[in-house]
Amino acid sequence: MTTRRRVLLAGAVLLTALLLVGGWLAYRVWQAADAARDLQAATSGADEEVSRLDVAALRSRLAAVQDAAARVHAAGQDPVWRVAEHLPVVGDDLAAVSAIGRAADALAGDAAPDLLDALEALAGPSGSAGASAGAAQVPDGWVDLQALADAAPALDRAAVTVQQLRADLAAVDPAGLAGPLAGPVAGVRDAVDAAAGPLQTVRELAPVLPDLLGEDGPRTYLLLSLNPAELRAQGGIVGAVSVLQARDGAVGLVGQRSTADLPELAEPALPLSDDELALFGDRLGRWVQDTVLTPDFPRAAEAASAFWTASTGQQVDGVLATDPVVVADLLGATGRTVSADGTELGGEDLLRGLLRDAYLAYGDPKAGDAFYAQVAAAAFAVLRDAAADPQTAGAAVQVAADAVEQRRVALWSADAGEQARIASSALGGAFLTGDPSTPTGTVGQAVGVFLDDATAGKLDVDLDARVAVTLTGCGSSDVRARIELTLGYRPPADVTTFPAQVLGDGGSGLPPGWLATNVSFYSARDGRLGEVRRDDAVVGGQEVRTARRDVAVVTSRLEPGATETYTLTVPAPASGITVWTTPTLTGPGTVSSPCPTPR
């Protein structure tokens, strides 16, 4: 056989092999696409069933979901497919389909059964949300949370699966994929990311959850209702204090105080550090409203607990805090209202009525605070009823998960062992005291931008505060983050006619209707702050170093209708940066900007 014929024959054989491989690959792609369509059909409508905690309906569709997901996964595991993932042009798309197939199979085969077990525990054996084995012993008006403790082991197993999937999918960049793939891949990543946070929080708290809910004996907690009409670092001044008791998996409201019932102390309720005195004066320990001046929730909770003991003689086992945005979201999601002084409030009406109208309607600021306390008590009843209603329990759970992610809910335990676990979770709020060796120790790499009202009024209802982060240098050794805080003040035209309890006590020295805000910038742990600029001009202010962080405090003074922008540029980790900030009516308590993960 001549050399020419050998070459032609080899070429023909190679061409035939390529055609066969190409045909096989096309067949596998068709299989994957067909299975993906079946998967979409099998999961259509599941969101509504989850919101109703309809475990029976979800279980009835699980087999079809698992079958379709397994077929998508099998197509992507074919040896020819895996080799083709290294080809130019189509390789990234094939690799993405393979990754999505693995994720779908793991979610359907491993995580979904555990999540259904958890939902079944939350819904109760009779299908009614919140029911548990000890439901008959739950006092009237209390919230039965035993089901949450019962669900924790299954949620723990699901969290392990989801966290692994999150790591796997992080290497897939939707931006580099073909148009039809980019959307679905981004959707799966977003869904896994959204599930990972709440599941991880449950996983971290699962070992201590029974004790927190009073399994080892009754527990007493303070619930701080924060008022963002007058900002503090944690979200707003303490507007009301409720006393909760947890016993045998159930929680009840057993006491209520407005801040008017808790006057300032002659001396701080606990020793304050030199750094705290420099930043806050002694207000952190003398006024219950100001215990949330510190951006570190464990320290704020310690101050609130000590203040309560000094004022009432009662010791508490822990402290929770939340704000009215959570209540408004809960009302909106469940279609409920709260009643205070004969007024029915719901959704956005609640925020306006609670944070502005009440202070205009009552001449005495103590009456406004009392109205706030009424709403706080009514909101607990709404939570109780929503958790017990199968039609709204799912929506209430979603609102709670969103509130934790936005840092609108925080928890502290007086027990050191329990607190160590809480501090490492999304509920801990441990900006200054977090342990860098824990899984959430990356909070040490976070930068802080916190707001505190300096007008002593209730004008922050009209403040639009937004934090934005822009990264440069991703993929290099010099990643930098430009942090931008924009403050826009838009009060009503007649703001100057408002009463003193809204305008402030005049201590800021500003004309009536103006707004003063102290802005505190915190560096990363062991980091440094650069220049702080206001509308491109460098501004100075108080400088302190605390908890291994640089702090710069500047004061914003805004006339009605004005806007200011503060910028700060700092080094950032290679993975990106997270900024902790004050949860406000217009923005959450964290803003993250990740660097894309290189493939």
GROMACS .gro file of N, CA, C and O in nm, residues 328-437:
model
  440
  328ALA      N    1  -4.338   4.497   5.838
  328ALA     CA    2  -4.411   4.539   5.718
  328ALA      C    3  -4.405   4.431   5.611
  328ALA      O    4  -4.504   4.403   5.543
  329ASP      N    5  -4.288   4.369   5.592
  329ASP     CA    6  -4.275   4.263   5.493
  329ASP      C    7  -4.361   4.142   5.531
  329ASP      O    8  -4.421   4.077   5.444
  330LEU      N    9  -4.365   4.111   5.661
  330LEU     CA   10  -4.447   3.999   5.708
  330LEU      C   11  -4.595   4.026   5.682
  330LEU      O   12  -4.669   3.938   5.635
  331LEU      N   13  -4.638   4.147   5.710
  331LEU     CA   14  -4.778   4.182   5.686
  331LEU      C   15  -4.810   4.175   5.537
  331LEU      O   16  -4.915   4.124   5.496
  332GLY      N   17  -4.718   4.227   5.454
  332GLY     CA   18  -4.742   4.225   5.311
  332GLY      C   19  -4.748   4.084   5.255
  332GLY      O   20  -4.830   4.053   5.168
  333ALA      N   21  -4.661   3.996   5.307
  333ALA     CA   22  -4.654   3.859   5.255
  333ALA      C   23  -4.771   3.774   5.300
  333ALA      O   24  -4.809   3.678   5.231
  334THR      N   25  -4.830   3.806   5.415
  334THR     CA   26  -4.938   3.723   5.470
  334THR      C   27  -5.075   3.788   5.458
  334THR      O   28  -5.175   3.726   5.494
  335GLY      N   29  -5.080   3.913   5.411
  335GLY     CA   30  -5.208   3.981   5.396
  335GLY      C   31  -5.271   4.020   5.528
  335GLY      O   32  -5.393   4.042   5.535
  336ARG      N   33  -5.191   4.034   5.632
  336ARG     CA   34  -5.245   4.068   5.764
  336ARG      C   35  -5.222   4.215   5.797
  336ARG      O   36  -5.148   4.286   5.728
  337THR      N   37  -5.284   4.260   5.904
  337THR     CA   38  -5.266   4.396   5.955
  337THR      C   39  -5.244   4.389   6.104
  337THR      O   40  -5.270   4.288   6.168
  338VAL      N   41  -5.196   4.500   6.161
  338VAL     CA   42  -5.186   4.513   6.306
  338VAL      C   43  -5.274   4.629   6.349
  338VAL      O   44  -5.297   4.724   6.273
  339SER      N   45  -5.322   4.622   6.471
  339SER     CA   46  -5.410   4.725   6.524
  339SER      C   47  -5.344   4.793   6.643
  339SER      O   48  -5.293   4.726   6.734
  340ALA      N   49  -5.342   4.927   6.640
  340ALA     CA   50  -5.290   5.005   6.752
  340ALA      C   51  -5.373   5.132   6.765
  340ALA      O   52  -5.392   5.204   6.666
  341ASP      N   53  -5.424   5.158   6.884
  341ASP     CA   54  -5.511   5.274   6.908
  341ASP      C   55  -5.628   5.278   6.810
  341ASP      O   56  -5.668   5.385   6.763
  342GLY      N   57  -5.679   5.160   6.776
  342GLY     CA   58  -5.793   5.153   6.687
  342GLY      C   59  -5.762   5.170   6.540
  342GLY      O   60  -5.853   5.170   6.456
  343THR      N   61  -5.634   5.184   6.505
  343THR     CA   62  -5.594   5.201   6.366
  343THR      C   63  -5.539   5.070   6.311
  343THR      O   64  -5.454   5.007   6.375
  344GLU      N   65  -5.587   5.029   6.192
  344GLU     CA   66  -5.536   4.910   6.127
  344GLU      C   67  -5.425   4.950   6.030
  344GLU      O   68  -5.444   5.035   5.943
  345LEU      N   69  -5.308   4.889   6.048
  345LEU     CA   70  -5.193   4.922   5.966
  345LEU      C   71  -5.140   4.796   5.899
  345LEU      O   72  -5.134   4.690   5.962
  346GLY      N   73  -5.098   4.809   5.774
  346GLY     CA   74  -5.041   4.694   5.704
  346GLY      C   75  -4.942   4.738   5.599
  346GLY      O   76  -4.956   4.844   5.537
  347GLY      N   77  -4.837   4.659   5.578
  347GLY     CA   78  -4.739   4.685   5.473
  347GLY      C   79  -4.676   4.823   5.485
  347GLY      O   80  -4.633   4.867   5.592
  348GLU      N   81  -4.670   4.897   5.371
  348GLU     CA   82  -4.608   5.029   5.369
  348GLU      C   83  -4.681   5.127   5.460
  348GLU      O   84  -4.620   5.219   5.515
  349ASP      N   85  -4.813   5.109   5.477
  349ASP     CA   86  -4.888   5.197   5.567
  349ASP      C   87  -4.833   5.187   5.710
  349ASP      O   88  -4.836   5.285   5.785
  350LEU      N   89  -4.785   5.070   5.745
  350LEU     CA   90  -4.730   5.051   5.879
  350LEU      C   91  -4.609   5.141   5.900
  350LEU      O   92  -4.598   5.209   6.003
  351LEU      N   93  -4.519   5.144   5.802
  351LEU     CA   94  -4.397   5.222   5.818
  351LEU      C   95  -4.428   5.370   5.830
  351LEU      O   96  -4.374   5.441   5.916
  352ARG      N   97  -4.516   5.420   5.744
  352ARG     CA   98  -4.551   5.562   5.751
  352ARG      C   99  -4.625   5.594   5.881
  352ARG      O  100  -4.595   5.694   5.948
  353GLY      N  101  -4.720   5.508   5.920
  353GLY     CA  102  -4.796   5.535   6.041
  353GLY      C  103  -4.711   5.526   6.166
  353GLY      O  104  -4.727   5.605   6.259
  354LEU      N  105  -4.619   5.431   6.167
  354LEU     CA  106  -4.539   5.406   6.286
  354LEU      C  107  -4.426   5.507   6.301
  354LEU      O  108  -4.396   5.552   6.413
  355LEU      N  109  -4.363   5.541   6.190
  355LEU     CA  110  -4.240   5.619   6.196
  355LEU      C  111  -4.259   5.769   6.173
  355LEU      O  112  -4.166   5.846   6.197
  356ARG      N  113  -4.374   5.809   6.126
  356ARG     CA  114  -4.397   5.952   6.105
  356ARG      C  115  -4.531   5.998   6.161
  356ARG      O  116  -4.537   6.087   6.247
  357ASP      N  117  -4.641   5.933   6.118
  357ASP     CA  118  -4.774   5.984   6.156
  357ASP      C  119  -4.796   5.983   6.307
  357ASP      O  120  -4.857   6.076   6.361
  358ALA      N  121  -4.746   5.877   6.375
  358ALA     CA  122  -4.768   5.869   6.520
  358ALA      C  123  -4.702   5.986   6.592
  358ALA      O  124  -4.757   6.039   6.689
  359TYR      N  125  -4.585   6.030   6.543
  359TYR     CA  126  -4.515   6.140   6.611
  359TYR      C  127  -4.575   6.276   6.576
  359TYR      O  128  -4.554   6.374   6.647
  360LEU      N  129  -4.650   6.282   6.466
  360LEU     CA  130  -4.722   6.405   6.434
  360LEU      C  131  -4.856   6.412   6.507
  360LEU      O  132  -4.903   6.519   6.542
  361ALA      N  133  -4.916   6.294   6.528
  361ALA     CA  134  -5.049   6.289   6.589
  361ALA      C  135  -5.045   6.314   6.739
  361ALA      O  136  -5.139   6.370   6.795
  362TYR      N  137  -4.939   6.269   6.806
  362TYR     CA  138  -4.933   6.281   6.951
  362TYR      C  139  -4.842   6.397   6.990
  362TYR      O  140  -4.728   6.407   6.943
  363GLY      N  141  -4.892   6.484   7.073
  363GLY     CA  142  -4.810   6.596   7.117
  363GLY      C  143  -4.698   6.556   7.210
  363GLY      O  144  -4.594   6.619   7.215
  364ASP      N  145  -4.717   6.447   7.283
  364ASP     CA  146  -4.619   6.402   7.381
  364ASP      C  147  -4.536   6.290   7.318
  364ASP      O  148  -4.591   6.190   7.272
  365PRO      N  149  -4.403   6.305   7.312
  365PRO     CA  150  -4.320   6.199   7.253
  365PRO      C  151  -4.337   6.066   7.324
  365PRO      O  152  -4.319   5.961   7.263
  366LYS      N  153  -4.374   6.069   7.453
  366LYS     CA  154  -4.395   5.942   7.524
  366LYS      C  155  -4.515   5.867   7.466
  366LYS      O  156  -4.516   5.744   7.462
  367ALA      N  157  -4.615   5.942   7.419
  367ALA     CA  158  -4.731   5.878   7.358
  367ALA      C  159  -4.692   5.812   7.226
  367ALA      O  160  -4.741   5.704   7.192
  368GLY      N  161  -4.604   5.878   7.151
  368GLY     CA  162  -4.556   5.817   7.028
  368GLY      C  163  -4.480   5.690   7.054
  368GLY      O  164  -4.494   5.590   6.982
  369ASP      N  165  -4.398   5.688   7.159
  369ASP     CA  166  -4.323   5.568   7.196
  369ASP      C  167  -4.419   5.458   7.242
  369ASP      O  168  -4.397   5.339   7.214
  370ALA      N  169  -4.525   5.496   7.312
  370ALA     CA  170  -4.623   5.398   7.359
  370ALA      C  171  -4.695   5.334   7.240
  370ALA      O  172  -4.723   5.214   7.239
  371PHE      N  173  -4.725   5.415   7.138
  371PHE     CA  174  -4.787   5.362   7.016
  371PHE      C  175  -4.692   5.261   6.950
  371PHE      O  176  -4.735   5.156   6.903
  372TYR      N  177  -4.564   5.294   6.948
  372TYR     CA  178  -4.463   5.204   6.892
  372TYR      C  179  -4.464   5.071   6.968
  372TYR      O  180  -4.455   4.963   6.908
  373ALA      N  181  -4.475   5.077   7.100
  373ALA     CA  182  -4.478   4.955   7.181
  373ALA      C  183  -4.603   4.872   7.151
  373ALA      O  184  -4.598   4.749   7.148
  374GLN      N  185  -4.716   4.939   7.130
  374GLN     CA  186  -4.839   4.867   7.094
  374GLN      C  187  -4.821   4.789   6.965
  374GLN      O  188  -4.862   4.674   6.953
  375VAL      N  189  -4.759   4.853   6.866
  375VAL     CA  190  -4.739   4.787   6.737
  375VAL      C  191  -4.644   4.668   6.752
  375VAL      O  192  -4.664   4.563   6.690
  376ALA      N  193  -4.542   4.682   6.836
  376ALA     CA  194  -4.448   4.572   6.858
  376ALA      C  195  -4.520   4.450   6.915
  376ALA      O  196  -4.497   4.336   6.874
  377ALA      N  197  -4.611   4.474   7.011
  377ALA     CA  198  -4.687   4.363   7.069
  377ALA      C  199  -4.782   4.302   6.967
  377ALA      O  200  -4.796   4.180   6.958
  378ALA      N  201  -4.847   4.386   6.887
  378ALA     CA  202  -4.939   4.336   6.785
  378ALA      C  203  -4.864   4.255   6.680
  378ALA      O  204  -4.916   4.155   6.627
  379ALA      N  205  -4.742   4.297   6.648
  379ALA     CA  206  -4.663   4.225   6.548
  379ALA      C  207  -4.630   4.083   6.594
  379ALA      O  208  -4.624   3.990   6.514
  380PHE      N  209  -4.608   4.066   6.724
  380PHE     CA  210  -4.581   3.931   6.776
  380PHE      C  211  -4.703   3.842   6.754
  380PHE      O  212  -4.689   3.725   6.717
  381ALA      N  213  -4.821   3.897   6.772
  381ALA     CA  214  -4.943   3.819   6.749
  381ALA      C  215  -4.956   3.780   6.603
  381ALA      O  216  -5.000   3.670   6.570
  382VAL      N  217  -4.917   3.871   6.513
  382VAL     CA  218  -4.921   3.839   6.370
  382VAL      C  219  -4.825   3.726   6.339
  382VAL      O  220  -4.857   3.633   6.263
  383LEU      N  221  -4.705   3.732   6.395
  383LEU     CA  222  -4.608   3.624   6.375
  383LEU      C  223  -4.664   3.492   6.425
  383LEU      O  224  -4.652   3.388   6.358
  384ARG      N  225  -4.726   3.494   6.541
  384ARG     CA  226  -4.784   3.372   6.597
  384ARG      C  227  -4.889   3.313   6.504
  384ARG      O  228  -4.888   3.194   6.472
  385ASP      N  229  -4.980   3.399   6.455
  385ASP     CA  230  -5.088   3.350   6.371
  385ASP      C  231  -5.037   3.304   6.234
  385ASP      O  232  -5.085   3.204   6.180
  386ALA      N  233  -4.939   3.378   6.179
  386ALA     CA  234  -4.886   3.340   6.047
  386ALA      C  235  -4.814   3.207   6.054
  386ALA      O  236  -4.823   3.124   5.963
  387ALA      N  237  -4.740   3.182   6.163
  387ALA     CA  238  -4.666   3.057   6.177
  387ALA      C  239  -4.760   2.938   6.194
  387ALA      O  240  -4.725   2.825   6.158
  388ALA      N  241  -4.879   2.962   6.247
  388ALA     CA  242  -4.973   2.853   6.270
  388ALA      C  243  -5.066   2.828   6.152
  388ALA      O  244  -5.144   2.733   6.154
  389ASP      N  245  -5.058   2.911   6.049
  389ASP     CA  246  -5.148   2.900   5.934
  389ASP      C  247  -5.074   2.837   5.817
  389ASP      O  248  -4.977   2.896   5.766
  390PRO      N  249  -5.114   2.719   5.770
  390PRO     CA  250  -5.044   2.653   5.659
  390PRO      C  251  -5.039   2.739   5.533
  390PRO      O  252  -4.949   2.723   5.451
  391GLN      N  253  -5.137   2.829   5.515
  391GLN     CA  254  -5.140   2.911   5.395
  391GLN      C  255  -5.037   3.023   5.397
  391GLN      O  256  -5.004   3.078   5.292
  392THR      N  257  -4.987   3.059   5.514
  392THR     CA  258  -4.895   3.172   5.523
  392THR      C  259  -4.761   3.136   5.587
  392THR      O  260  -4.670   3.218   5.586
  393ALA      N  261  -4.749   3.015   5.642
  393ALA     CA  262  -4.626   2.980   5.713
  393ALA      C  263  -4.505   2.986   5.621
  393ALA      O  264  -4.398   3.035   5.661
  394GLY      N  265  -4.519   2.939   5.498
  394GLY     CA  266  -4.407   2.942   5.405
  394GLY      C  267  -4.362   3.085   5.376
  394GLY      O  268  -4.243   3.114   5.371
  395ALA      N  269  -4.460   3.174   5.356
  395ALA     CA  270  -4.427   3.315   5.331
  395ALA      C  271  -4.358   3.377   5.451
  395ALA      O  272  -4.264   3.456   5.438
  396ALA      N  273  -4.404   3.340   5.572
  396ALA     CA  274  -4.341   3.393   5.694
  396ALA      C  275  -4.197   3.345   5.706
  396ALA      O  276  -4.107   3.421   5.745
  397VAL      N  277  -4.172   3.220   5.671
  397VAL     CA  278  -4.035   3.166   5.676
  397VAL      C  279  -3.947   3.241   5.577
  397VAL      O  280  -3.831   3.274   5.607
  398GLN      N  281  -3.998   3.270   5.456
  398GLN     CA  282  -3.919   3.342   5.357
  398GLN      C  283  -3.887   3.483   5.404
  398GLN      O  284  -3.776   3.533   5.385
  399VAL      N  285  -3.984   3.550   5.464
  399VAL     CA  286  -3.959   3.685   5.518
  399VAL      C  287  -3.850   3.679   5.624
  399VAL      O  288  -3.760   3.764   5.627
  400ALA      N  289  -3.855   3.577   5.711
  400ALA     CA  290  -3.753   3.564   5.815
  400ALA      C  291  -3.615   3.542   5.755
  400ALA      O  292  -3.516   3.600   5.800
  401ALA      N  293  -3.607   3.456   5.652
  401ALA     CA  294  -3.479   3.429   5.587
  401ALA      C  295  -3.422   3.556   5.522
  401ALA      O  296  -3.303   3.585   5.533
  402ASP      N  297  -3.509   3.633   5.456
  402ASP     CA  298  -3.464   3.758   5.394
  402ASP      C  299  -3.417   3.857   5.501
  402ASP      O  300  -3.318   3.930   5.480
  403ALA      N  301  -3.487   3.861   5.614
  403ALA     CA  302  -3.452   3.955   5.721
  403ALA      C  303  -3.314   3.922   5.778
  403ALA      O  304  -3.235   4.012   5.807
  404VAL      N  305  -3.284   3.794   5.794
  404VAL     CA  306  -3.152   3.754   5.844
  404VAL      C  307  -3.045   3.794   5.744
  404VAL      O  308  -2.940   3.848   5.780
  405GLU      N  309  -3.071   3.768   5.615
  405GLU     CA  310  -2.972   3.801   5.512
  405GLU      C  311  -2.945   3.952   5.507
  405GLU      O  312  -2.832   3.994   5.483
  406GLN      N  313  -3.048   4.032   5.532
  406GLN     CA  314  -3.032   4.178   5.528
  406GLN      C  315  -2.983   4.236   5.662
  406GLN      O  316  -2.974   4.356   5.676
  407ARG      N  317  -2.955   4.149   5.758
  407ARG     CA  318  -2.910   4.190   5.893
  407ARG      C  319  -3.016   4.275   5.964
  407ARG      O  320  -2.985   4.368   6.037
  408ARG      N  321  -3.142   4.240   5.946
  408ARG     CA  322  -3.251   4.308   6.017
  408ARG      C  323  -3.296   4.229   6.139
  408ARG      O  324  -3.387   4.272   6.210
  409VAL      N  325  -3.234   4.115   6.165
  409VAL     CA  326  -3.263   4.035   6.284
  409VAL      C  327  -3.130   3.992   6.343
  409VAL      O  328  -3.038   3.951   6.270
  410ALA      N  329  -3.117   4.001   6.474
  410ALA     CA  330  -2.993   3.961   6.540
  410ALA      C  331  -3.026   3.894   6.674
  410ALA      O  332  -3.132   3.918   6.732
  411LEU      N  333  -2.933   3.810   6.719
  411LEU     CA  334  -2.955   3.730   6.841
  411LEU      C  335  -2.825   3.722   6.920
  411LEU      O  336  -2.717   3.712   6.863
  412TRP      N  337  -2.840   3.725   7.053
  412TRP     CA  338  -2.725   3.709   7.145
  412TRP      C  339  -2.770   3.624   7.262
  412TRP      O  340  -2.884   3.636   7.309
  413SER      N  341  -2.682   3.535   7.309
  413SER     CA  342  -2.710   3.453   7.427
  413SER      C  343  -2.610   3.486   7.537
  413SER      O  344  -2.491   3.506   7.511
  414ALA      N  345  -2.660   3.489   7.660
  414ALA     CA  346  -2.572   3.512   7.775
  414ALA      C  347  -2.486   3.391   7.806
  414ALA      O  348  -2.388   3.402   7.880
  415ASP      N  349  -2.519   3.276   7.749
  415ASP     CA  350  -2.440   3.155   7.767
  415ASP      C  351  -2.322   3.158   7.669
  415ASP      O  352  -2.341   3.167   7.548
  416ALA      N  353  -2.200   3.149   7.723
  416ALA     CA  354  -2.081   3.166   7.640
  416ALA      C  355  -2.071   3.060   7.530
  416ALA      O  356  -2.033   3.091   7.416
  417GLY      N  357  -2.106   2.936   7.560
  417GLY     CA  358  -2.099   2.831   7.460
  417GLY      C  359  -2.198   2.853   7.347
  417GLY      O  360  -2.165   2.838   7.229
  418GLU      N  361  -2.322   2.888   7.383
  418GLU     CA  362  -2.422   2.916   7.280
  418GLU      C  363  -2.383   3.039   7.199
  418GLU      O  364  -2.397   3.041   7.076
  419GLN      N  365  -2.332   3.140   7.268
  419GLN     CA  366  -2.298   3.264   7.199
  419GLN      C  367  -2.186   3.243   7.098
  419GLN      O  368  -2.183   3.307   6.992
  420ALA      N  369  -2.093   3.152   7.126
  420ALA     CA  370  -1.985   3.125   7.031
  420ALA      C  371  -2.041   3.077   6.898
  420ALA      O  372  -1.991   3.114   6.791
  421ARG      N  373  -2.146   2.994   6.904
  421ARG     CA  374  -2.207   2.944   6.780
  421ARG      C  375  -2.291   3.054   6.713
  421ARG      O  376  -2.289   3.068   6.591
  422ILE      N  377  -2.363   3.131   6.792
  422ILE     CA  378  -2.446   3.237   6.735
  422ILE      C  379  -2.358   3.342   6.667
  422ILE      O  380  -2.389   3.389   6.557
  423ALA      N  381  -2.248   3.377   6.731
  423ALA     CA  382  -2.161   3.481   6.677
  423ALA      C  383  -2.104   3.442   6.542
  423ALA      O  384  -2.074   3.529   6.459
  424SER      N  385  -2.089   3.311   6.517
  424SER     CA  386  -2.035   3.266   6.389
  424SER      C  387  -2.142   3.251   6.282
  424SER      O  388  -2.112   3.214   6.168
  425SER      N  389  -2.267   3.282   6.316
  425SER     CA  390  -2.377   3.268   6.222
  425SER      C  391  -2.419   3.404   6.169
  425SER      O  392  -2.375   3.509   6.216
  426ALA      N  393  -2.509   3.402   6.070
  426ALA     CA  394  -2.560   3.526   6.013
  426ALA      C  395  -2.644   3.605   6.112
  426ALA      O  396  -2.670   3.723   6.091
  427LEU      N  397  -2.690   3.541   6.220
  427LEU     CA  398  -2.769   3.610   6.322
  427LEU      C  399  -2.682   3.682   6.424
  427LEU      O  400  -2.734   3.759   6.505
  428GLY      N  401  -2.551   3.656   6.422
  428GLY     CA  402  -2.466   3.703   6.531
  428GLY      C  403  -2.435   3.851   6.529
  428GLY      O  404  -2.422   3.913   6.634
  429GLY      N  405  -2.419   3.910   6.410
  429GLY     CA  406  -2.388   4.052   6.402
  429GLY      C  407  -2.258   4.091   6.468
  429GLY      O  408  -2.241   4.205   6.512
  430ALA      N  409  -2.161   3.997   6.473
  430ALA     CA  410  -2.038   4.020   6.549
  430ALA      C  411  -1.933   4.089   6.461
  430ALA      O  412  -1.831   4.031   6.424
  431PHE      N  413  -1.956   4.216   6.431
  431PHE     CA  414  -1.866   4.289   6.343
  431PHE      C  415  -1.729   4.313   6.406
  431PHE      O  416  -1.626   4.304   6.340
  432LEU      N  417  -1.727   4.343   6.536
  432LEU     CA  418  -1.601   4.372   6.604
  432LEU      C  419  -1.547   4.253   6.682
  432LEU      O  420  -1.426   4.236   6.694
  433THR      N  421  -1.636   4.170   6.736
  433THR     CA  422  -1.593   4.063   6.827
  433THR      C  423  -1.592   3.926   6.763
  433THR      O  424  -1.564   3.828   6.830
  434GLY      N  425  -1.624   3.915   6.632
  434GLY     CA  426  -1.626   3.786   6.565
  434GLY      C  427  -1.490   3.719   6.567
  434GLY      O  428  -1.386   3.784   6.554
  435ASP      N  429  -1.488   3.587   6.582
  435ASP     CA  430  -1.365   3.508   6.586
  435ASP      C  431  -1.317   3.484   6.443
  435ASP      O  432  -1.388   3.420   6.364
  436PRO      N  433  -1.198   3.533   6.403
  436PRO     CA  434  -1.152   3.515   6.266
  436PRO      C  435  -1.124   3.371   6.227
  436PRO      O  436  -1.107   3.340   6.110
  437SER      N  437  -1.120   3.280   6.325
  437SER     CA  438  -1.093   3.140   6.294
  437SER      C  439  -1.219   3.062   6.260
  437SER      O  440  -1.213   2.947   6.220
   0.00000   0.00000   0.00000
